[in-house]
GROMACS .gro file of C-alpha atoms in nm:
model
  437
    1MET     CA    1   0.000   0.000   0.000
    2ASP     CA    2   0.136   0.341  -0.096
    3PHE     CA    3   0.091   0.533   0.229
    4ARG     CA    4   0.284   0.835   0.098
    5SER     CA    5   0.000   0.899  -0.144
    6LEU     CA    6  -0.241   0.948   0.146
    7GLY     CA    7  -0.078   1.275   0.255
    8ASN     CA    8  -0.137   1.395   0.611
    9THR     CA    9  -0.349   1.124   0.772
   10CYS     CA   10  -0.553   1.075   1.087
   11VAL     CA   11  -0.596   0.730   1.243
   12VAL     CA   12  -0.919   0.733   1.442
   13GLY     CA   13  -1.139   0.471   1.608
   14LEU     CA   14  -1.499   0.433   1.491
   15GLN     CA   15  -1.624   0.252   1.801
   16TRP     CA   16  -1.592   0.297   2.180
   17GLY     CA   17  -1.212   0.286   2.180
   18ASP     CA   18  -0.971  -0.008   2.202
   19GLU     CA   19  -1.009  -0.070   1.829
   20GLY     CA   20  -0.638  -0.125   1.767
   21LYS     CA   21  -0.528   0.221   1.661
   22GLY     CA   22  -0.182   0.175   1.815
   23LYS     CA   23  -0.105  -0.119   1.588
   24ILE     CA   24  -0.225   0.064   1.276
   25VAL     CA   25  -0.012   0.370   1.360
   26ASP     CA   26   0.285   0.139   1.415
   27VAL     CA   27   0.224  -0.032   1.080
   28MET     CA   28   0.193   0.299   0.893
   29VAL     CA   29   0.454   0.506   1.073
   30GLU     CA   30   0.762   0.411   0.871
   31HIS     CA   31   0.606   0.601   0.580
   32TYR     CA   32   0.557   0.920   0.784
   33ASP     CA   33   0.785   1.182   0.935
   34VAL     CA   34   0.583   1.299   1.236
   35VAL     CA   35   0.331   1.123   1.464
   36VAL     CA   36   0.098   1.353   1.658
   37ARG     CA   37  -0.121   1.290   1.964
   38TYR     CA   38  -0.387   1.560   1.949
   39SER     CA   39  -0.626   1.472   2.236
   40GLY     CA   40  -0.665   1.263   2.550
   41GLY     CA   41  -0.412   1.182   2.818
   42PRO     CA   42  -0.292   0.887   3.026
   43ASN     CA   43  -0.637   0.727   2.995
   44ALA     CA   44  -0.531   0.614   2.645
   45GLY     CA   45  -0.389   0.266   2.615
   46HIS     CA   46  -0.226   0.181   2.282
   47THR     CA   47  -0.067  -0.162   2.250
   48VAL     CA   48   0.203  -0.235   1.992
   49VAL     CA   49   0.358  -0.580   1.947
   50VAL     CA   50   0.695  -0.599   1.770
   51LYS     CA   51   0.832  -0.949   1.704
   52GLY     CA   52   0.651  -1.080   2.009
   53ASP     CA   53   0.755  -0.792   2.237
   54LYS     CA   54   0.456  -0.603   2.376
   55PHE     CA   55   0.469  -0.227   2.436
   56ALA     CA   56   0.181  -0.055   2.621
   57LEU     CA   57   0.178   0.321   2.558
   58HIS     CA   58  -0.036   0.572   2.745
   59GLN     CA   59   0.103   0.926   2.710
   60LEU     CA   60   0.353   0.868   2.431
   61PRO     CA   61   0.258   0.850   2.062
   62SER     CA   62   0.292   0.505   1.907
   63GLY     CA   63   0.560   0.634   1.671
   64ILE     CA   64   0.806   0.651   1.961
   65LEU     CA   65   0.926   0.300   1.874
   66HIS     CA   66   1.070   0.436   1.546
   67PRO     CA   67   1.373   0.657   1.624
   68ARG     CA   68   1.366   0.831   1.283
   69VAL     CA   69   1.014   0.963   1.347
   70ARG     CA   70   0.941   1.282   1.541
   71ASN     CA   71   0.659   1.243   1.795
   72MET     CA   72   0.447   1.530   1.924
   73ILE     CA   73   0.211   1.565   2.219
   74THR     CA   74   0.012   1.876   2.133
   75GLY     CA   75  -0.200   2.136   2.309
   76GLY     CA   76  -0.528   1.944   2.297
   77THR     CA   77  -0.390   1.679   2.532
   78VAL     CA   78  -0.358   1.665   2.909
   79LEU     CA   79  -0.023   1.560   3.050
   80ASP     CA   80   0.057   1.367   3.366
   81PRO     CA   81   0.434   1.427   3.403
   82ALA     CA   82   0.480   1.133   3.643
   83VAL     CA   83   0.321   0.892   3.395
   84LEU     CA   84   0.507   1.042   3.099
   85LEU     CA   85   0.850   1.033   3.261
   86GLY     CA   86   0.791   0.684   3.398
   87GLU     CA   87   0.693   0.565   3.052
   88ILE     CA   88   1.004   0.724   2.898
   89GLU     CA   89   1.231   0.560   3.154
   90SER     CA   90   1.064   0.220   3.107
   91LEU     CA   91   1.111   0.236   2.729
   92ARG     CA   92   1.471   0.353   2.760
   93GLN     CA   93   1.545   0.048   2.974
   94ARG     CA   94   1.418  -0.163   2.685
   95GLY     CA   95   1.653   0.008   2.441
   96VAL     CA   96   1.415   0.267   2.293
   97VAL     CA   97   1.593   0.596   2.217
   98ILE     CA   98   1.396   0.899   2.340
   99SER     CA   99   1.535   1.253   2.329
  100GLY     CA  100   1.437   1.608   2.244
  101GLU     CA  101   1.497   1.516   1.881
  102ASN     CA  102   1.222   1.257   1.852
  103LEU     CA  103   0.979   1.374   2.124
  104ARG     CA  104   0.822   1.721   2.145
  105ILE     CA  105   0.566   1.834   2.401
  106SER     CA  106   0.341   2.136   2.361
  107ASP     CA  107   0.389   2.416   2.609
  108ARG     CA  108   0.009   2.465   2.579
  109ALA     CA  109  -0.086   2.114   2.702
  110HIS     CA  110  -0.265   2.113   3.036
  111LEU     CA  111  -0.106   1.953   3.341
  112LEU     CA  112  -0.275   1.676   3.533
  113PHE     CA  113  -0.216   1.681   3.910
  114PRO     CA  114  -0.270   1.424   4.188
  115TYR     CA  115  -0.584   1.604   4.302
  116HIS     CA  116  -0.738   1.536   3.959
  117ARG     CA  117  -0.699   1.162   4.013
  118GLN     CA  118  -0.841   1.199   4.364
  119GLN     CA  119  -1.144   1.388   4.233
  120ASP     CA  120  -1.196   1.127   3.962
  121MET     CA  121  -1.199   0.834   4.206
  122LEU     CA  122  -1.413   1.009   4.468
  123ALA     CA  123  -1.675   1.126   4.217
  124GLU     CA  124  -1.709   0.778   4.069
  125ARG     CA  125  -1.726   0.619   4.413
  126ALA     CA  126  -1.998   0.862   4.523
  127ALA     CA  127  -2.212   0.820   4.210
  128LEU     CA  128  -2.546   0.649   4.255
  129PRO     CA  129  -2.604   0.308   4.094
  130GLY     CA  130  -2.672   0.354   3.723
  131SER     CA  131  -2.500   0.692   3.707
  132LYS     CA  132  -2.137   0.580   3.717
  133ILE     CA  133  -1.944   0.677   3.403
  134GLY     CA  134  -1.686   0.399   3.417
  135THR     CA  135  -1.388   0.633   3.420
  136THR     CA  136  -1.031   0.501   3.412
  137ALA     CA  137  -0.970   0.708   3.730
  138ARG     CA  138  -0.661   0.867   3.575
  139GLY     CA  139  -0.788   1.219   3.648
  140VAL     CA  140  -0.839   1.313   3.284
  141GLY     CA  141  -1.201   1.429   3.316
  142PRO     CA  142  -1.137   1.662   3.613
  143CYS     CA  143  -0.828   1.800   3.437
  144TYR     CA  144  -1.028   1.886   3.125
  145ALA     CA  145  -1.301   2.033   3.347
  146ASP     CA  146  -1.045   2.263   3.510
  147LYS     CA  147  -0.920   2.361   3.165
  148VAL     CA  148  -1.269   2.456   3.048
  149SER     CA  149  -1.343   2.643   3.372
  150ARG     CA  150  -1.057   2.883   3.280
  151ARG     CA  151  -0.992   2.930   3.650
  152TRP     CA  152  -0.809   2.621   3.773
  153GLY     CA  153  -0.630   2.484   3.465
  154VAL     CA  154  -0.247   2.495   3.452
  155ARG     CA  155  -0.048   2.464   3.128
  156VAL     CA  156   0.301   2.323   3.077
  157CYS     CA  157   0.445   2.667   2.997
  158GLU     CA  158   0.361   2.787   3.350
  159LEU     CA  159   0.617   2.546   3.496
  160TYR     CA  160   0.894   2.765   3.360
  161ALA     CA  161   0.796   3.073   3.560
  162PRO     CA  162   0.863   2.912   3.902
  163GLU     CA  163   0.763   3.191   4.138
  164ARG     CA  164   0.434   3.259   3.962
  165PHE     CA  165   0.373   2.884   3.941
  166ARG     CA  166   0.426   2.847   4.318
  167ARG     CA  167   0.177   3.124   4.396
  168ARG     CA  168  -0.083   3.003   4.151
  169LEU     CA  169  -0.065   2.635   4.240
  170GLY     CA  170  -0.084   2.727   4.609
  171GLU     CA  171  -0.412   2.912   4.543
  172ILE     CA  172  -0.550   2.626   4.335
  173ILE     CA  173  -0.462   2.362   4.595
  174ALA     CA  174  -0.621   2.571   4.873
  175HIS     CA  175  -0.940   2.568   4.665
  176LYS     CA  176  -0.912   2.194   4.597
  177ASN     CA  177  -0.860   2.114   4.965
  178ALA     CA  178  -1.173   2.309   5.057
  179TYR     CA  179  -1.369   2.147   4.774
  180LEU     CA  180  -1.265   1.791   4.863
  181ALA     CA  181  -1.330   1.844   5.232
  182ALA     CA  182  -1.676   1.995   5.178
  183LEU     CA  183  -1.798   1.752   4.913
  184TYR     CA  184  -1.625   1.426   5.007
  185ASP     CA  185  -1.521   1.485   5.371
  186VAL     CA  186  -1.152   1.445   5.284
  187ARG     CA  187  -0.965   1.510   5.610
  188GLU     CA  188  -0.605   1.497   5.484
  189PRO     CA  189  -0.524   1.812   5.280
  190ILE     CA  190  -0.297   1.809   4.977
  191ASP     CA  191   0.050   1.948   5.055
  192ALA     CA  192   0.085   2.244   4.820
  193SER     CA  193   0.456   2.293   4.883
  194ALA     CA  194   0.547   1.929   4.818
  195THR     CA  195   0.332   1.916   4.503
  196THR     CA  196   0.485   2.236   4.372
  197GLU     CA  197   0.842   2.117   4.421
  198GLU     CA  198   0.762   1.779   4.266
  199TYR     CA  199   0.627   1.947   3.952
  200LEU     CA  200   0.918   2.190   3.927
  201THR     CA  201   1.145   1.883   3.931
  202PHE     CA  202   0.934   1.734   3.652
  203ALA     CA  203   0.973   2.060   3.462
  204GLU     CA  204   1.352   2.025   3.452
  205GLN     CA  205   1.326   1.662   3.343
  206MET     CA  206   1.090   1.760   3.060
  207ARG     CA  207   1.264   2.082   2.954
  208SER     CA  208   1.440   1.938   2.648
  209PHE     CA  209   1.106   1.814   2.510
  210VAL     CA  210   0.893   2.126   2.560
  211CYS     CA  211   0.831   2.367   2.273
  212ASP     CA  212   0.562   2.544   2.072
  213THR     CA  213   0.445   2.245   1.869
  214THR     CA  214   0.222   2.466   1.651
  215ILE     CA  215   0.537   2.626   1.505
  216GLU     CA  216   0.703   2.290   1.441
  217LEU     CA  217   0.389   2.147   1.282
  218SER     CA  218   0.350   2.454   1.062
  219GLN     CA  219   0.709   2.416   0.947
  220ALA     CA  220   0.658   2.044   0.881
  221ILE     CA  221   0.350   2.120   0.669
  222ALA     CA  222   0.537   2.389   0.476
  223GLU     CA  223   0.820   2.142   0.409
  224ARG     CA  224   0.562   1.883   0.290
  225ARG     CA  225   0.657   1.633   0.555
  226GLN     CA  226   0.411   1.347   0.608
  227LEU     CA  227   0.208   1.383   0.930
  228LEU     CA  228   0.021   1.102   1.103
  229PHE     CA  229  -0.233   1.206   1.367
  230GLU     CA  230  -0.305   0.941   1.630
  231GLY     CA  231  -0.649   0.947   1.787
  232ALA     CA  232  -0.704   0.847   2.148
  233GLN     CA  233  -1.022   0.667   2.261
  234GLY     CA  234  -1.290   0.628   1.989
  235SER     CA  235  -1.535   0.849   1.800
  236LEU     CA  236  -1.832   0.716   2.001
  237LEU     CA  237  -1.660   0.855   2.313
  238ASP     CA  238  -1.634   1.207   2.170
  239ILE     CA  239  -1.747   1.472   2.420
  240ASP     CA  240  -1.981   1.634   2.166
  241HIS     CA  241  -2.093   1.346   1.945
  242GLY     CA  242  -2.052   1.034   2.159
  243THR     CA  243  -2.290   0.852   2.393
  244TYR     CA  244  -2.299   1.137   2.644
  245PRO     CA  245  -2.251   1.132   2.941
  246PHE     CA  246  -2.068   0.800   2.902
  247VAL     CA  247  -1.787   0.959   2.703
  248THR     CA  248  -1.436   1.095   2.741
  249SER     CA  249  -1.373   1.466   2.802
  250ALA     CA  250  -1.212   1.555   2.470
  251SER     CA  251  -1.282   1.565   2.097
  252SER     CA  252  -1.169   1.213   2.016
  253GLY     CA  253  -1.289   1.205   1.655
  254ALA     CA  254  -1.109   1.328   1.346
  255GLY     CA  255  -1.275   1.666   1.397
  256GLY     CA  256  -1.050   1.723   1.699
  257VAL     CA  257  -0.730   1.716   1.492
  258ALA     CA  258  -0.729   2.081   1.385
  259SER     CA  259  -0.815   2.229   1.726
  260GLY     CA  260  -0.615   1.979   1.931
  261ALA     CA  261  -0.298   1.991   1.723
  262GLY     CA  262  -0.325   2.356   1.620
  263ILE     CA  263  -0.320   2.312   1.242
  264PRO     CA  264  -0.547   2.434   0.960
  265PRO     CA  265  -0.832   2.187   0.892
  266THR     CA  266  -0.730   2.175   0.526
  267SER     CA  267  -0.398   2.015   0.625
  268LEU     CA  268  -0.565   1.677   0.681
  269LYS     CA  269  -0.595   1.476   0.358
  270SER     CA  270  -0.693   1.121   0.462
  271VAL     CA  271  -0.868   0.944   0.749
  272VAL     CA  272  -0.814   0.579   0.841
  273GLY     CA  273  -1.114   0.459   1.039
  274VAL     CA  274  -1.022   0.168   1.266
  275ILE     CA  275  -1.286  -0.091   1.360
  276LYS     CA  276  -1.282  -0.426   1.532
  277ALA     CA  277  -1.457  -0.716   1.359
  278TYR     CA  278  -1.685  -0.710   1.663
  279THR     CA  279  -1.760  -0.442   1.924
  280THR     CA  280  -1.620  -0.380   2.271
  281ARG     CA  281  -1.673  -0.126   2.542
  282VAL     CA  282  -1.504  -0.057   2.877
  283GLY     CA  283  -1.699   0.090   3.165
  284GLU     CA  284  -2.060   0.203   3.170
  285GLY     CA  285  -2.288   0.317   2.891
  286PRO     CA  286  -2.522   0.179   2.624
  287PHE     CA  287  -2.412  -0.121   2.419
  288PRO     CA  288  -2.699  -0.263   2.208
  289THR     CA  289  -2.507  -0.565   2.073
  290GLU     CA  290  -2.347  -0.668   2.403
  291LEU     CA  291  -2.334  -1.044   2.456
  292ARG     CA  292  -2.370  -1.142   2.819
  293ASP     CA  293  -2.335  -1.512   2.749
  294HIS     CA  294  -2.074  -1.772   2.657
  295VAL     CA  295  -2.037  -1.616   2.310
  296GLY     CA  296  -1.933  -1.282   2.458
  297GLU     CA  297  -1.698  -1.460   2.696
  298ARG     CA  298  -1.547  -1.656   2.406
  299ILE     CA  299  -1.480  -1.336   2.212
  300ARG     CA  300  -1.326  -1.176   2.521
  301GLU     CA  301  -1.088  -1.462   2.586
  302SER     CA  302  -0.996  -1.521   2.222
  303GLY     CA  303  -0.938  -1.150   2.160
  304ARG     CA  304  -0.763  -1.093   2.496
  305GLU     CA  305  -1.010  -0.816   2.566
  306TYR     CA  306  -0.875  -0.660   2.883
  307GLY     CA  307  -0.801  -0.288   2.918
  308THR     CA  308  -0.444  -0.176   2.844
  309THR     CA  309  -0.476   0.107   3.096
  310THR     CA  310  -0.697  -0.048   3.365
  311GLY     CA  311  -0.682  -0.425   3.306
  312ARG     CA  312  -1.061  -0.437   3.330
  313PRO     CA  313  -1.241  -0.700   3.121
  314ARG     CA  314  -1.405  -0.539   2.820
  315ARG     CA  315  -1.770  -0.590   2.739
  316CYS     CA  316  -1.798  -0.773   2.405
  317GLY     CA  317  -2.064  -0.805   2.137
  318TRP     CA  318  -2.127  -0.844   1.765
  319PHE     CA  319  -2.029  -0.571   1.519
  320ASP     CA  320  -2.268  -0.275   1.538
  321ALA     CA  321  -2.292  -0.116   1.192
  322VAL     CA  322  -2.545   0.142   1.314
  323ALA     CA  323  -2.305   0.283   1.573
  324ALA     CA  324  -1.994   0.250   1.355
  325GLY     CA  325  -2.185   0.389   1.056
  326TYR     CA  326  -2.279   0.697   1.259
  327ALA     CA  327  -1.912   0.743   1.357
  328ALA     CA  328  -1.810   0.699   0.992
  329ARG     CA  329  -2.059   0.966   0.886
  330LEU     CA  330  -1.906   1.211   1.135
  331THR     CA  331  -1.547   1.117   1.055
  332GLY     CA  332  -1.550   1.057   0.680
  333PRO     CA  333  -1.298   0.772   0.658
  334THR     CA  334  -1.119   0.740   0.327
  335HIS     CA  335  -0.992   0.396   0.434
  336LEU     CA  336  -1.094   0.131   0.687
  337ALA     CA  337  -0.875  -0.097   0.896
  338VAL     CA  338  -1.051  -0.408   1.026
  339MET     CA  339  -0.887  -0.543   1.341
  340HIS     CA  340  -0.915  -0.878   1.524
  341LEU     CA  341  -1.060  -1.063   1.226
  342ASP     CA  342  -0.877  -1.370   1.356
  343THR     CA  343  -1.073  -1.355   1.682
  344LEU     CA  344  -1.392  -1.460   1.503
  345SER     CA  345  -1.241  -1.780   1.362
  346GLY     CA  346  -1.433  -2.087   1.471
  347PHE     CA  347  -1.784  -1.941   1.473
  348GLU     CA  348  -2.030  -2.119   1.243
  349GLN     CA  349  -2.214  -1.789   1.199
  350VAL     CA  350  -2.123  -1.425   1.267
  351GLN     CA  351  -2.369  -1.145   1.310
  352VAL     CA  352  -2.376  -0.778   1.216
  353CYS     CA  353  -2.625  -0.534   1.365
  354VAL     CA  354  -2.787  -0.336   1.079
  355ALA     CA  355  -3.070  -0.163   1.270
  356TYR     CA  356  -3.222  -0.123   1.616
  357ARG     CA  357  -3.569  -0.192   1.746
  358ALA     CA  358  -3.689   0.043   2.018
  359GLY     CA  359  -4.032   0.136   2.144
  360GLY     CA  360  -4.202  -0.089   1.891
  361ARG     CA  361  -4.035   0.066   1.589
  362ALA     CA  362  -3.723   0.006   1.383
  363LEU     CA  363  -3.433   0.253   1.390
  364ASN     CA  364  -3.152   0.262   1.134
  365THR     CA  365  -3.000   0.579   1.275
  366PHE     CA  366  -2.803   0.635   1.595
  367PRO     CA  367  -3.019   0.820   1.851
  368ALA     CA  368  -2.890   1.116   2.050
  369ASP     CA  369  -3.077   1.010   2.364
  370THR     CA  370  -2.834   0.775   2.536
  371TYR     CA  371  -3.099   0.637   2.767
  372SER     CA  372  -3.320   0.542   2.471
  373LEU     CA  373  -3.018   0.368   2.322
  374MET     CA  374  -2.990   0.160   2.638
  375GLU     CA  375  -3.332   0.012   2.559
  376ALA     CA  376  -3.259  -0.055   2.191
  377GLU     CA  377  -3.248  -0.414   2.067
  378PRO     CA  378  -3.025  -0.507   1.774
  379VAL     CA  379  -3.158  -0.626   1.439
  380TYR     CA  380  -2.900  -0.865   1.296
  381GLU     CA  381  -2.789  -0.977   0.954
  382THR     CA  382  -2.644  -1.328   0.987
  383LEU     CA  383  -2.339  -1.422   0.780
  384PRO     CA  384  -2.158  -1.756   0.744
  385GLY     CA  385  -1.856  -1.796   0.970
  386TRP     CA  386  -1.524  -1.970   0.912
  387LYS     CA  387  -1.324  -2.228   1.103
  388GLU     CA  388  -0.976  -2.167   0.965
  389SER     CA  389  -0.704  -1.991   1.165
  390LEU     CA  390  -0.606  -1.662   0.999
  391GLY     CA  391  -0.278  -1.577   1.174
  392ALA     CA  392  -0.056  -1.684   0.883
  393CYS     CA  393  -0.258  -1.510   0.608
  394ARG     CA  394  -0.075  -1.224   0.435
  395ARG     CA  395  -0.294  -1.175   0.128
  396PHE     CA  396  -0.663  -1.101   0.100
  397ASP     CA  397  -0.719  -1.398  -0.128
  398GLU     CA  398  -0.563  -1.629   0.135
  399LEU     CA  399  -0.855  -1.558   0.368
  400PRO     CA  400  -1.148  -1.803   0.367
  401ARG     CA  401  -1.433  -1.697   0.140
  402ALA     CA  402  -1.662  -1.634   0.438
  403ALA     CA  403  -1.404  -1.405   0.603
  404ARG     CA  404  -1.362  -1.210   0.277
  405ASN     CA  405  -1.738  -1.174   0.250
  406PHE     CA  406  -1.759  -1.050   0.609
  407VAL     CA  407  -1.491  -0.786   0.550
  408GLU     CA  408  -1.657  -0.667   0.228
  409THR     CA  409  -1.991  -0.643   0.411
  410LEU     CA  410  -1.836  -0.411   0.673
  411GLY     CA  411  -1.690  -0.190   0.400
  412ARG     CA  412  -2.026  -0.172   0.223
  413LEU     CA  413  -2.215  -0.085   0.540
  414LEU     CA  414  -1.966   0.189   0.632
  415SER     CA  415  -1.931   0.318   0.274
  416ALA     CA  416  -1.551   0.308   0.273
  417PRO     CA  417  -1.291   0.068   0.132
  418VAL     CA  418  -1.120  -0.177   0.366
  419THR     CA  419  -0.749  -0.144   0.294
  420MET     CA  420  -0.595  -0.306   0.604
  421ILE     CA  421  -0.689  -0.619   0.795
  422SER     CA  422  -0.527  -0.738   1.118
  423VAL     CA  423  -0.509  -1.115   1.170
  424GLY     CA  424  -0.298  -1.113   1.487
  425PRO     CA  425  -0.130  -0.881   1.738
  426ASP     CA  426   0.214  -0.857   1.569
  427ARG     CA  427   0.280  -0.581   1.317
  428GLU     CA  428   0.365  -0.851   1.059
  429GLN     CA  429   0.017  -0.999   1.089
  430THR     CA  430  -0.139  -0.736   0.869
  431ILE     CA  431  -0.298  -0.772   0.526
  432PHE     CA  432  -0.290  -0.479   0.285
  433VAL     CA  433  -0.594  -0.537   0.071
  434ASP     CA  434  -0.494  -0.347  -0.241
  435LYS     CA  435  -0.177  -0.564  -0.260
  436GLY     CA  436  -0.343  -0.892  -0.184
  437ARG     CA  437  -0.654  -0.934  -0.397
   0.00000   0.00000   0.00000
């Protein structure tokens, strides 16, 4: 596949996250010059497997495993310095080269503090049954909330004015202590002085990475370098267009690229929509095709469906073309990547949800009312399954006829060509459709 012809490209999930975006970025990245994380924070969990070695990335872009590639964490993200620096050190111990040459961090990114994690856990713990969001408890939601409030958010650039940072963080922590005590009866206050000094130490450790990424991206665009934008979470978790309130706190779809990275919208030329051959979800929220039986358990175990960030078992169900079709309409994928096709091997039949039934009527559109969606029942199209193992397939025509038919059905339902198919976790277990027919 000629990735260079795609121009500046966004890789984005068309489901509720965990689609396999990290692997697709890793597969594509050797054809690009810059990989950009434009939203999200340490709640992301991208898994890349290289020759059997597994790398779990949270803050760092998936291109970090390629030393030639420049990686950027831009202003639309939130940054937990402790997680970032720990991840850098862990990768360095495994021989991955990370320096100011191949990692750049926006001075406009917002900082995540320990009190954000505390707020996240306490709010979820205090929520009434049925109103829990299913957060990863990494503090990302409260950090974005502080950003939007305009009063309590702190950006990376503020670390480099130490005296002002000390004063400001002291005021913020005084507010947080009062807030946590009043709302959650927290008796042990946060130590403002210790937190401040810890973050000023982080600032020195990060100094060589920090810059104005908008300038570097503008220069890269002017020099016609190839940019690959890596989405975090999935389009159905988008704060504006997802299954609110069971969403993330950022613009996780392709629409978030321009605002999150700080580039003109016209800079993006292609969108690779990533889908699993089935559907998964972590945490709470509607899931019309969820399988709460042995079939769902079989998919979970075969697909190793446990959260990269939290380790929680993922909820599993058949492919939902109504939900993914809605995400595709918002995102406009020029290409599709179908992941975990191998997981469905062994089923005599596979099912695809093509409509919903709710309140005595059929729905072929994705409703805005999340609570109505919770009551929706799937209407399935049944397709023949296949028994063969797919892990060794490297060409489209090597796949069983039923598997090829299934893939083509997904492309038809989402109105975009399938150009990549994953048949295993390793980067080598990838079929490029236009080379393999």
